[in-house]
Amino acid sequence: MNVGDASARSGLPAKTIRYYEEIGLIRPARAGNGYRDYSGDDIHRLAFLRRARNLGFSIGDCRQLMALYQDRSRASNDVRQIASAHVTAIEEKVRE
């Protein structure tokens, strides 16, 4: 599917999707004509990124979470550590 369809399905603006590709968070396939061709998995990743960013995770955190998601041999504790660090940072902001 094209970037417009990916935008509608993921809830992200096309400009954000292109930015995420530019910085390497996603890598859609390219059709024979050179256009981006987003798969169902790409839409799933984009929706995850939308939710993570809405929760305040940084681009760096999202990059780590995406890498862990793609690593099937990861330990769930690795993901838990990133989430716990984020919660700690939020709690600290609340205390301030």
Tab-separated table of N, CA and C in Angstrom:
chain	number	residue	atom	x	y	z
A	1	MET	N	0.841	-1.180	0.000
A	1	MET	CA	0.000	0.000	0.000
A	1	MET	C	0.886	1.243	0.000
A	2	ASN	N	0.344	2.343	-0.455
A	2	ASN	CA	1.129	3.571	-0.545
A	2	ASN	C	1.118	4.332	0.787
A	3	VAL	N	1.839	5.434	0.838
A	3	VAL	CA	1.994	6.177	2.088
A	3	VAL	C	0.662	6.768	2.551
A	4	GLY	N	-0.209	7.141	1.629
A	4	GLY	CA	-1.524	7.660	2.014
A	4	GLY	C	-2.357	6.616	2.734
A	5	ASP	N	-2.358	5.406	2.190
A	5	ASP	CA	-3.081	4.303	2.840
A	5	ASP	C	-2.449	3.953	4.180
A	6	ALA	N	-1.110	3.942	4.220
A	6	ALA	CA	-0.405	3.648	5.473
A	6	ALA	C	-0.734	4.693	6.519
A	7	SER	N	-0.840	5.939	6.092
A	7	SER	CA	-1.191	7.026	7.004
A	7	SER	C	-2.590	6.810	7.586
A	8	ALA	N	-3.538	6.512	6.717
A	8	ALA	CA	-4.915	6.302	7.169
A	8	ALA	C	-5.022	5.116	8.127
A	9	ARG	N	-4.296	4.055	7.846
A	9	ARG	CA	-4.392	2.846	8.680
A	9	ARG	C	-3.621	2.953	9.991
A	10	SER	N	-2.519	3.686	9.988
A	10	SER	CA	-1.691	3.768	11.197
A	10	SER	C	-2.068	4.936	12.098
A	11	GLY	N	-2.756	5.940	11.529
A	11	GLY	CA	-3.100	7.120	12.309
A	11	GLY	C	-1.990	8.152	12.381
A	12	LEU	N	-0.964	7.983	11.561
A	12	LEU	CA	0.155	8.925	11.522
A	12	LEU	C	0.101	9.744	10.241
A	13	PRO	N	0.511	11.011	10.302
A	13	PRO	CA	0.597	11.790	9.064
A	13	PRO	C	1.654	11.208	8.127
A	14	ALA	N	1.439	11.360	6.829
A	14	ALA	CA	2.395	10.854	5.842
A	14	ALA	C	3.781	11.452	6.074
A	15	LYS	N	3.829	12.723	6.459
A	15	LYS	CA	5.122	13.375	6.694
A	15	LYS	C	5.885	12.673	7.820
A	16	THR	N	5.184	12.259	8.877
A	16	THR	CA	5.812	11.548	9.994
A	16	THR	C	6.305	10.177	9.541
A	17	ILE	N	5.519	9.511	8.732
A	17	ILE	CA	5.914	8.193	8.228
A	17	ILE	C	7.191	8.317	7.399
A	18	ARG	N	7.251	9.331	6.550
A	18	ARG	CA	8.458	9.536	5.744
A	18	ARG	C	9.663	9.846	6.634
A	19	TYR	N	9.424	10.634	7.691
A	19	TYR	CA	10.498	10.957	8.630
A	19	TYR	C	11.000	9.687	9.321
A	20	TYR	N	10.089	8.838	9.783
A	20	TYR	CA	10.494	7.585	10.429
A	20	TYR	C	11.305	6.708	9.482
A	21	GLU	N	10.966	6.745	8.203
A	21	GLU	CA	11.768	5.998	7.231
A	21	GLU	C	13.148	6.650	7.093
A	22	GLU	N	13.181	7.966	7.014
A	22	GLU	CA	14.441	8.699	6.849
A	22	GLU	C	15.426	8.397	7.974
A	23	ILE	N	14.924	8.275	9.212
A	23	ILE	CA	15.810	8.025	10.346
A	23	ILE	C	15.979	6.532	10.638
A	24	GLY	N	15.378	5.692	9.810
A	24	GLY	CA	15.618	4.256	9.898
A	24	GLY	C	14.746	3.481	10.871
A	25	LEU	N	13.643	4.069	11.339
A	25	LEU	CA	12.762	3.326	12.240
A	25	LEU	C	11.936	2.286	11.483
A	26	ILE	N	11.625	2.566	10.240
A	26	ILE	CA	10.912	1.605	9.398
A	26	ILE	C	11.611	1.553	8.049
A	27	ARG	N	11.418	0.448	7.359
A	27	ARG	CA	12.015	0.287	6.037
A	27	ARG	C	11.018	-0.415	5.117
A	28	PRO	N	10.095	0.355	4.540
A	28	PRO	CA	9.124	-0.286	3.650
A	28	PRO	C	9.801	-0.773	2.368
A	29	ALA	N	9.196	-1.771	1.786
A	29	ALA	CA	9.691	-2.271	0.499
A	29	ALA	C	9.441	-1.194	-0.564
A	30	ARG	N	10.078	-1.355	-1.685
A	30	ARG	CA	9.852	-0.454	-2.814
A	30	ARG	C	9.225	-1.253	-3.954
A	31	ALA	N	8.183	-0.672	-4.529
A	31	ALA	CA	7.528	-1.303	-5.673
A	31	ALA	C	8.422	-1.143	-6.895
A	32	GLY	N	8.082	-1.795	-7.981
A	32	GLY	CA	8.857	-1.724	-9.204
A	32	GLY	C	9.026	-0.307	-9.722
A	33	ASN	N	8.053	0.556	-9.424
A	33	ASN	CA	8.123	1.944	-9.877
A	33	ASN	C	8.891	2.841	-8.902
A	34	GLY	N	9.429	2.246	-7.825
A	34	GLY	CA	10.208	3.009	-6.850
A	34	GLY	C	9.401	3.570	-5.690
A	35	TYR	N	8.081	3.463	-5.758
A	35	TYR	CA	7.239	3.972	-4.677
A	35	TYR	C	7.330	3.069	-3.458
A	36	ARG	N	7.115	3.680	-2.305
A	36	ARG	CA	7.081	2.886	-1.066
A	36	ARG	C	5.895	1.922	-1.130
A	37	ASP	N	6.104	0.745	-0.569
A	37	ASP	CA	5.055	-0.269	-0.556
A	37	ASP	C	4.961	-0.821	0.868
A	38	TYR	N	4.048	-0.271	1.654
A	38	TYR	CA	3.915	-0.634	3.060
A	38	TYR	C	3.125	-1.927	3.214
A	39	SER	N	3.635	-2.797	4.064
A	39	SER	CA	2.983	-4.083	4.337
A	39	SER	C	2.147	-3.975	5.614
A	40	GLY	N	1.425	-5.025	5.907
A	40	GLY	CA	0.680	-5.089	7.165
A	40	GLY	C	1.601	-4.984	8.368
A	41	ASP	N	2.780	-5.593	8.281
A	41	ASP	CA	3.760	-5.500	9.369
A	41	ASP	C	4.239	-4.067	9.549
A	42	ASP	N	4.440	-3.354	8.433
A	42	ASP	CA	4.842	-1.950	8.524
A	42	ASP	C	3.769	-1.123	9.243
A	43	ILE	N	2.508	-1.395	8.928
A	43	ILE	CA	1.406	-0.671	9.570
A	43	ILE	C	1.398	-0.971	11.064
A	44	HIS	N	1.628	-2.214	11.425
A	44	HIS	CA	1.688	-2.603	12.838
A	44	HIS	C	2.805	-1.830	13.549
A	45	ARG	N	3.972	-1.758	12.930
A	45	ARG	CA	5.100	-1.016	13.520
A	45	ARG	C	4.786	0.472	13.639
A	46	LEU	N	4.164	1.034	12.608
A	46	LEU	CA	3.818	2.454	12.638
A	46	LEU	C	2.808	2.747	13.747
A	47	ALA	N	1.820	1.878	13.914
A	47	ALA	CA	0.833	2.063	14.985
A	47	ALA	C	1.513	1.964	16.352
A	48	PHE	N	2.455	1.034	16.481
A	48	PHE	CA	3.219	0.919	17.727
A	48	PHE	C	3.987	2.212	17.993
A	49	LEU	N	4.660	2.725	16.964
A	49	LEU	CA	5.422	3.964	17.117
A	49	LEU	C	4.509	5.124	17.516
A	50	ARG	N	3.335	5.201	16.913
A	50	ARG	CA	2.374	6.257	17.266
A	50	ARG	C	2.016	6.173	18.746
A	51	ARG	N	1.698	4.985	19.216
A	51	ARG	CA	1.322	4.821	20.628
A	51	ARG	C	2.502	5.132	21.552
A	52	ALA	N	3.683	4.649	21.198
A	52	ALA	CA	4.864	4.874	22.039
A	52	ALA	C	5.190	6.365	22.125
A	53	ARG	N	5.139	7.057	20.990
A	53	ARG	CA	5.432	8.489	20.994
A	53	ARG	C	4.361	9.252	21.777
A	54	ASN	N	3.105	8.835	21.661
A	54	ASN	CA	2.029	9.473	22.432
A	54	ASN	C	2.216	9.282	23.930
A	55	LEU	N	2.869	8.197	24.305
A	55	LEU	CA	3.155	7.943	25.721
A	55	LEU	C	4.426	8.652	26.185
A	56	GLY	N	5.093	9.337	25.270
A	56	GLY	CA	6.259	10.120	25.643
A	56	GLY	C	7.601	9.435	25.461
A	57	PHE	N	7.623	8.261	24.850
A	57	PHE	CA	8.898	7.606	24.595
A	57	PHE	C	9.660	8.407	23.550
A	58	SER	N	10.955	8.557	23.752
A	58	SER	CA	11.797	9.296	22.818
A	58	SER	C	12.013	8.472	21.554
A	59	ILE	N	12.533	9.122	20.536
A	59	ILE	CA	12.882	8.406	19.311
A	59	ILE	C	13.916	7.326	19.626
A	60	GLY	N	14.886	7.651	20.480
A	60	GLY	CA	15.898	6.661	20.874
A	60	GLY	C	15.288	5.457	21.564
A	61	ASP	N	14.338	5.717	22.481
A	61	ASP	CA	13.640	4.614	23.144
A	61	ASP	C	12.876	3.774	22.124
A	62	CYS	N	12.204	4.451	21.199
A	62	CYS	CA	11.451	3.733	20.169
A	62	CYS	C	12.381	2.877	19.314
A	63	ARG	N	13.538	3.410	19.007
A	63	ARG	CA	14.519	2.656	18.215
A	63	ARG	C	14.915	1.376	18.969
A	64	GLN	N	15.168	1.505	20.276
A	64	GLN	CA	15.534	0.331	21.085
A	64	GLN	C	14.377	-0.657	21.157
A	65	LEU	N	13.175	-0.159	21.378
A	65	LEU	CA	12.008	-1.039	21.465
A	65	LEU	C	11.769	-1.766	20.140
A	66	MET	N	11.926	-1.056	19.026
A	66	MET	CA	11.746	-1.697	17.721
A	66	MET	C	12.806	-2.778	17.498
A	67	ALA	N	14.044	-2.499	17.908
A	67	ALA	CA	15.110	-3.498	17.767
A	67	ALA	C	14.803	-4.724	18.617
A	68	LEU	N	14.313	-4.498	19.824
A	68	LEU	CA	13.956	-5.621	20.693
A	68	LEU	C	12.780	-6.402	20.118
A	69	TYR	N	11.822	-5.699	19.530
A	69	TYR	CA	10.657	-6.347	18.923
A	69	TYR	C	11.096	-7.289	17.800
A	70	GLN	N	12.078	-6.857	17.015
A	70	GLN	CA	12.535	-7.653	15.883
A	70	GLN	C	13.470	-8.782	16.300
A	71	ASP	N	14.017	-8.712	17.514
A	71	ASP	CA	14.935	-9.739	18.016
A	71	ASP	C	14.128	-10.789	18.777
A	72	ARG	N	13.856	-11.896	18.131
A	72	ARG	CA	13.015	-12.947	18.737
A	72	ARG	C	13.703	-13.643	19.917
A	73	SER	N	15.013	-13.458	20.074
A	73	SER	CA	15.711	-14.098	21.189
A	73	SER	C	15.861	-13.161	22.385
A	74	ARG	N	15.194	-12.017	22.339
A	74	ARG	CA	15.313	-11.023	23.401
A	74	ARG	C	14.708	-11.555	24.701
A	75	ALA	N	15.131	-10.952	25.780
A	75	ALA	CA	14.532	-11.254	27.078
A	75	ALA	C	13.464	-10.198	27.352
A	76	SER	N	12.342	-10.625	27.885
A	76	SER	CA	11.275	-9.660	28.176
A	76	SER	C	11.755	-8.611	29.174
A	77	ASN	N	12.753	-8.952	29.958
A	77	ASN	CA	13.303	-8.005	30.924
A	77	ASN	C	13.930	-6.793	30.226
A	78	ASP	N	14.455	-6.981	29.016
A	78	ASP	CA	15.036	-5.864	28.274
A	78	ASP	C	13.974	-4.801	27.977
A	79	VAL	N	12.808	-5.240	27.555
A	79	VAL	CA	11.711	-4.323	27.278
A	79	VAL	C	11.228	-3.689	28.580
A	80	ARG	N	11.121	-4.500	29.605
A	80	ARG	CA	10.667	-4.003	30.909
A	80	ARG	C	11.593	-2.908	31.434
A	81	GLN	N	12.896	-3.045	31.224
A	81	GLN	CA	13.847	-2.038	31.696
A	81	GLN	C	13.616	-0.693	31.020
A	82	ILE	N	13.379	-0.697	29.716
A	82	ILE	CA	13.127	0.549	29.006
A	82	ILE	C	11.835	1.192	29.514
A	83	ALA	N	10.797	0.398	29.662
A	83	ALA	CA	9.523	0.926	30.145
A	83	ALA	C	9.644	1.438	31.580
A	84	SER	N	10.356	0.720	32.418
A	84	SER	CA	10.541	1.147	33.811
A	84	SER	C	11.318	2.455	33.893
A	85	ALA	N	12.327	2.604	33.062
A	85	ALA	CA	13.097	3.857	33.048
A	85	ALA	C	12.212	5.014	32.623
A	86	HIS	N	11.308	4.765	31.692
A	86	HIS	CA	10.390	5.804	31.240
A	86	HIS	C	9.425	6.193	32.367
A	87	VAL	N	8.898	5.211	33.059
A	87	VAL	CA	7.985	5.480	34.177
A	87	VAL	C	8.712	6.269	35.269
A	88	THR	N	9.938	5.905	35.549
A	88	THR	CA	10.730	6.630	36.550
A	88	THR	C	10.914	8.084	36.138
A	89	ALA	N	11.199	8.322	34.863
A	89	ALA	CA	11.373	9.693	34.376
A	89	ALA	C	10.073	10.489	34.505
A	90	ILE	N	8.946	9.865	34.229
A	90	ILE	CA	7.649	10.537	34.377
A	90	ILE	C	7.387	10.865	35.841
A	91	GLU	N	7.648	9.911	36.716
A	91	GLU	CA	7.436	10.144	38.146
A	91	GLU	C	8.306	11.294	38.654
A	92	GLU	N	9.515	11.378	38.148
A	92	GLU	CA	10.423	12.462	38.540
A	92	GLU	C	9.882	13.821	38.082
A	93	LYS	N	9.337	13.866	36.875
A	93	LYS	CA	8.747	15.104	36.359
A	93	LYS	C	7.544	15.513	37.206
A	94	VAL	N	6.753	14.540	37.618
A	94	VAL	CA	5.595	14.829	38.462
A	94	VAL	C	6.048	15.413	39.805
A	95	ARG	N	7.098	14.844	40.383
A	95	ARG	CA	7.614	15.351	41.670
A	95	ARG	C	8.115	16.791	41.540
A	96	GLU	N	8.708	17.114	40.400
A	96	GLU	CA	9.219	18.476	40.188
A	96	GLU	C	8.082	19.464	40.145
